[in-house]
Tab-separated table of N, CA and C in Angstrom:
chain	number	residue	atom	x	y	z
O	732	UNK	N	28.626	-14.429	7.436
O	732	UNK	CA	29.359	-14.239	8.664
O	732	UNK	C	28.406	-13.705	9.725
O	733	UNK	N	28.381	-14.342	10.654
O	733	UNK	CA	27.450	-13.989	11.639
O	733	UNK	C	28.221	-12.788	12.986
O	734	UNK	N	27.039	-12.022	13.614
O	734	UNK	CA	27.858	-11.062	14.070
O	734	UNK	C	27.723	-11.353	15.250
O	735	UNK	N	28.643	-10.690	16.598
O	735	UNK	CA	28.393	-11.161	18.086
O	735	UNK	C	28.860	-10.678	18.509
O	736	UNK	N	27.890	-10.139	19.850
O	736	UNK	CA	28.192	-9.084	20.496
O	736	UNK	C	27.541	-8.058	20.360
O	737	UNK	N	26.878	-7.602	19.342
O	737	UNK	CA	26.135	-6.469	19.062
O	737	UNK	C	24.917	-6.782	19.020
O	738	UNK	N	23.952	-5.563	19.921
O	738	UNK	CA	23.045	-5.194	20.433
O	738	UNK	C	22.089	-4.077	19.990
O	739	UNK	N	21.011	-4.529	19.696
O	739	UNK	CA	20.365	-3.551	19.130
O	739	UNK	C	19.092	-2.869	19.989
O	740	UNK	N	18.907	-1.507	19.668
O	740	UNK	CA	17.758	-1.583	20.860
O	740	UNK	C	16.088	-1.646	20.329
O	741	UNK	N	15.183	-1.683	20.805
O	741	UNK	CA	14.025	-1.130	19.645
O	741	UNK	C	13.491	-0.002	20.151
O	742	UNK	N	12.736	0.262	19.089
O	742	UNK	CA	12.402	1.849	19.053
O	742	UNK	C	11.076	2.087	19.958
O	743	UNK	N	10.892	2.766	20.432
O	743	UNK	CA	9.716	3.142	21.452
O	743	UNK	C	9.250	4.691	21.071
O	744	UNK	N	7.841	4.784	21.735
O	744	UNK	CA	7.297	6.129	21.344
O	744	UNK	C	8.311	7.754	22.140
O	745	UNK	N	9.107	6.998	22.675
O	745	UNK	CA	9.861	7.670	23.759
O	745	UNK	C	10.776	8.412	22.426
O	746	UNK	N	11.101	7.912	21.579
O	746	UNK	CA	11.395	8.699	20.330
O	746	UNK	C	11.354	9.910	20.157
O	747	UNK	N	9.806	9.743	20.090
O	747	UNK	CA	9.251	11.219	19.376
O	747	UNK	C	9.205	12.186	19.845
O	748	UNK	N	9.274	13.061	19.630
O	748	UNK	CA	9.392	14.376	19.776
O	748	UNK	C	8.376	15.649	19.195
O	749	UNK	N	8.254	16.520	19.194
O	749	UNK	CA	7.204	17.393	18.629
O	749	UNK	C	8.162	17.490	17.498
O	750	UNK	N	7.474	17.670	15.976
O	750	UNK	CA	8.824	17.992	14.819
O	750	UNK	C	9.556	16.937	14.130
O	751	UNK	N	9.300	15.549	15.094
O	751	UNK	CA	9.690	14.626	14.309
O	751	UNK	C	9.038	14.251	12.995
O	752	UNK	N	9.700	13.930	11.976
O	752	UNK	CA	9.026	13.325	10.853
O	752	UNK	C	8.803	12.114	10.897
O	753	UNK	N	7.581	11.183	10.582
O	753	UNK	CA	7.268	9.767	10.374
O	753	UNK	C	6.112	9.710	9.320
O	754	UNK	N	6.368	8.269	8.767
O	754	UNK	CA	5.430	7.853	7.662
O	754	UNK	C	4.806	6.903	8.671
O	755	UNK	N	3.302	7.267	8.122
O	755	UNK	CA	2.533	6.364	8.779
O	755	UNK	C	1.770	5.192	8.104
O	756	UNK	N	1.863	4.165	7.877
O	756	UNK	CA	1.119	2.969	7.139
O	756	UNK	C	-0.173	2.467	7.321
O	757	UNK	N	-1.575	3.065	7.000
O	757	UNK	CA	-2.815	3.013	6.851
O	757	UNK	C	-3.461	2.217	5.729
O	758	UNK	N	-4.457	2.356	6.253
O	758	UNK	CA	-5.329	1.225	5.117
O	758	UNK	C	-5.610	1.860	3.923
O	759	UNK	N	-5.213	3.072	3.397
O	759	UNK	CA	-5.420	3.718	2.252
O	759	UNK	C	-4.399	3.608	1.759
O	760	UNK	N	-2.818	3.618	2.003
O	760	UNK	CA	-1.401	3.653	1.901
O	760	UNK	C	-1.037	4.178	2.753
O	761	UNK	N	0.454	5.292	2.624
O	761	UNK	CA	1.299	5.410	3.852
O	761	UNK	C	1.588	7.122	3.392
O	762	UNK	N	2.035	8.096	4.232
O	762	UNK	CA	1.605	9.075	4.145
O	762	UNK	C	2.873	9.807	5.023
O	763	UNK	N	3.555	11.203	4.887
O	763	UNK	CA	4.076	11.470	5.691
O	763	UNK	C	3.672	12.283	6.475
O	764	UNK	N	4.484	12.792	7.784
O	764	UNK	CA	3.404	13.460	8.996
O	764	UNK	C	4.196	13.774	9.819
O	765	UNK	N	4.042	14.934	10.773
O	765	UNK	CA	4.744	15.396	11.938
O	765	UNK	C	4.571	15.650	12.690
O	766	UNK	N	5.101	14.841	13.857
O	766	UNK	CA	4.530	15.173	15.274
O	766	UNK	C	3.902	15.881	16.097
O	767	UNK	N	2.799	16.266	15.995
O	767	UNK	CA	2.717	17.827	16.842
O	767	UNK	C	2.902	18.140	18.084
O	768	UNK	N	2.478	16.603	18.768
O	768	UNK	CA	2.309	16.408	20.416
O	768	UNK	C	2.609	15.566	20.722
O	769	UNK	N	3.563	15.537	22.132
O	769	UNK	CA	3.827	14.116	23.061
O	769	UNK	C	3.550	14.405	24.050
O	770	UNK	N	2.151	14.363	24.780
O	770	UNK	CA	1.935	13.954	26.115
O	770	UNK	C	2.286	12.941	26.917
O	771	UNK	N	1.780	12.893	28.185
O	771	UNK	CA	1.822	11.738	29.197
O	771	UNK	C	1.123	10.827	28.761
O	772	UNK	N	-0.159	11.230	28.416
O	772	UNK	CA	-0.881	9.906	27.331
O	772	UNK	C	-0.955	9.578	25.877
O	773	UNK	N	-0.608	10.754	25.110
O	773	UNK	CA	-0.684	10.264	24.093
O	773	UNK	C	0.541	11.288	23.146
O	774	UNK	N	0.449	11.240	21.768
O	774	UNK	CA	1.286	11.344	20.603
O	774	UNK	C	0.318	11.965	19.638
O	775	UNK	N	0.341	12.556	19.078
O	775	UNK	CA	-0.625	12.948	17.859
O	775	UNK	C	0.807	13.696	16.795
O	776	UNK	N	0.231	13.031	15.724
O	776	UNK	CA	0.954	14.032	14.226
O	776	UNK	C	-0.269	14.179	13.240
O	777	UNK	N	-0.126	15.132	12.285
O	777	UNK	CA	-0.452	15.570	11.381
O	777	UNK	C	0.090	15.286	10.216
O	778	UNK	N	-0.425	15.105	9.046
O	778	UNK	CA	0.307	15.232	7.248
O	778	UNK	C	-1.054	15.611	6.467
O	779	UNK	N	0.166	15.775	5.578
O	779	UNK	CA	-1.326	16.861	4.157
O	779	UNK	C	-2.488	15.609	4.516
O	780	UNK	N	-2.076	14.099	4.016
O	780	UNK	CA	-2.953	12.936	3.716
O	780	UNK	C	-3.752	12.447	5.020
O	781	UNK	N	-3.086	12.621	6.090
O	781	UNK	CA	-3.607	11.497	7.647
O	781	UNK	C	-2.905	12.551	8.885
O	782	UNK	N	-3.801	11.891	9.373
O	782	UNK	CA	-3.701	13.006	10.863
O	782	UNK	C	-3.837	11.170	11.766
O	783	UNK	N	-2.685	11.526	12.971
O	783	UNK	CA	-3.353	10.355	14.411
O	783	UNK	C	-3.189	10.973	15.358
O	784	UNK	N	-3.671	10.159	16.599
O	784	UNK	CA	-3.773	10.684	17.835
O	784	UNK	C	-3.409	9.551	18.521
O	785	UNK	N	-2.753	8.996	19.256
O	785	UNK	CA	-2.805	7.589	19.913
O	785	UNK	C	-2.409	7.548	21.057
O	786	UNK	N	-1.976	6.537	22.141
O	786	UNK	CA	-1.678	6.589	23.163
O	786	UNK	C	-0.016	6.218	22.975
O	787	UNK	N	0.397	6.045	24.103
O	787	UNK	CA	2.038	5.931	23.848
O	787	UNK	C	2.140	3.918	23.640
O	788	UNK	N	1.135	3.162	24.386
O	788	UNK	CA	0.905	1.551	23.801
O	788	UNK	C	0.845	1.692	22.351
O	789	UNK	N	-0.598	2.087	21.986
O	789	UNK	CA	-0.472	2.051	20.609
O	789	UNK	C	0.292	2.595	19.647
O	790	UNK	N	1.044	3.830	20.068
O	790	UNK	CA	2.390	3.856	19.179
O	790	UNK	C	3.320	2.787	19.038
O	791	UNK	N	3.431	2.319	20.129
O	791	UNK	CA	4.730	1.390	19.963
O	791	UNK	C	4.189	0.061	19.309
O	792	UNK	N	2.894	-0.697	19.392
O	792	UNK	CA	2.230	-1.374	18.190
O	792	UNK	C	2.807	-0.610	17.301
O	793	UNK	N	1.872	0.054	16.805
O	793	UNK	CA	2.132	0.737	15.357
O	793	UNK	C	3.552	0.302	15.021
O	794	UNK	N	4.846	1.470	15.396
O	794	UNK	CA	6.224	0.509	15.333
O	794	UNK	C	6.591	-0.520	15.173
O	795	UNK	N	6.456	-1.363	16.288
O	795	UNK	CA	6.393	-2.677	15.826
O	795	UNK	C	5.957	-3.619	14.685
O	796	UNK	N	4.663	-3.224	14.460
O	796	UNK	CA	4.356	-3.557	13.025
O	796	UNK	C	4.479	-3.402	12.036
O	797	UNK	N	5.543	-2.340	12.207
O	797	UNK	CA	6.188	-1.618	10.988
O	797	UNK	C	5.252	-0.177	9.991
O	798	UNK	N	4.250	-0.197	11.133
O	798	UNK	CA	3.572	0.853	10.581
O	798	UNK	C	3.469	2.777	10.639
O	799	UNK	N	4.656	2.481	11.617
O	799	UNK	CA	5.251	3.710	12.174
O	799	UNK	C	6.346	3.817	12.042
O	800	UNK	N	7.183	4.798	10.842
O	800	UNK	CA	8.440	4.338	11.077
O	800	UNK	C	8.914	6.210	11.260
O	801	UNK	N	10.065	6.857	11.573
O	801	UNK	CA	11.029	7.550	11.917
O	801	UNK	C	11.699	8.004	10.773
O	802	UNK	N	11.228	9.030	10.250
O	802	UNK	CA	12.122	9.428	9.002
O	802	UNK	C	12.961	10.253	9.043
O	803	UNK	N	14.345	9.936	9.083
O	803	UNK	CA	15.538	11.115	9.312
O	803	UNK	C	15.930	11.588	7.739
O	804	UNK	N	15.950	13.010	7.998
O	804	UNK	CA	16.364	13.924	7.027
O	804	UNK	C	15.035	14.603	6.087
O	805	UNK	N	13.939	14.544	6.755
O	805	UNK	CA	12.896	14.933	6.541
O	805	UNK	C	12.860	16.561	6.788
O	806	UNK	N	12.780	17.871	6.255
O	806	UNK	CA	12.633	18.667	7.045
O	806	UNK	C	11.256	19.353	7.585
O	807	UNK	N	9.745	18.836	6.777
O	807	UNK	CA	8.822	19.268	6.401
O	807	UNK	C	8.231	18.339	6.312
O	808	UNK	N	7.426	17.390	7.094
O	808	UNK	CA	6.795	16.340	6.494
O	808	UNK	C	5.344	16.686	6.126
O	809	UNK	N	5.212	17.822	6.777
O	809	UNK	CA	3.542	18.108	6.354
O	809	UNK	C	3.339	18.427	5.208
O	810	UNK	N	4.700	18.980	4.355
O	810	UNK	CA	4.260	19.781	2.857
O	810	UNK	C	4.567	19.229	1.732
């Protein structure tokens, strides 16, 4: 059954927040991590495994590619 009418939006770095939890998908595997910073230019999180820094473009790559994703119900992603 096909659905209609419904609208979905996509996700943007506009998301994040300082505190948010996300897994990040790297060339070693995928790792969890938490936001530390959202500037005007960029995003940076931290985890035990991977640390990034990026701009708010390359976040939303990342996303898109499914390499950034938004983990709800996380309370701690660094530990």
């Amino acid at each position: 059954m096909r659905r209609t009418g419904r609208r979905t939006g996509q996700l943007t770095s506009a998301a994040l927040f300082p505190g948010t939890a996300v897994r990040y998908h790297h060339r070693d595997g995928a790792d969890l991590a938490t936001v530390t910073e959202v500037g005007e230019d960029i995003v940076a999180f931290v985890g035990a495994n991977c640390d990034g820094r990026f701009t708010h473009d390359q976040i939303d790559r990342l996303i898109e590619a499914g390499r950034l994703e938004i983990v709800l119900g996380a309370s701690d992603a660094t530990a």
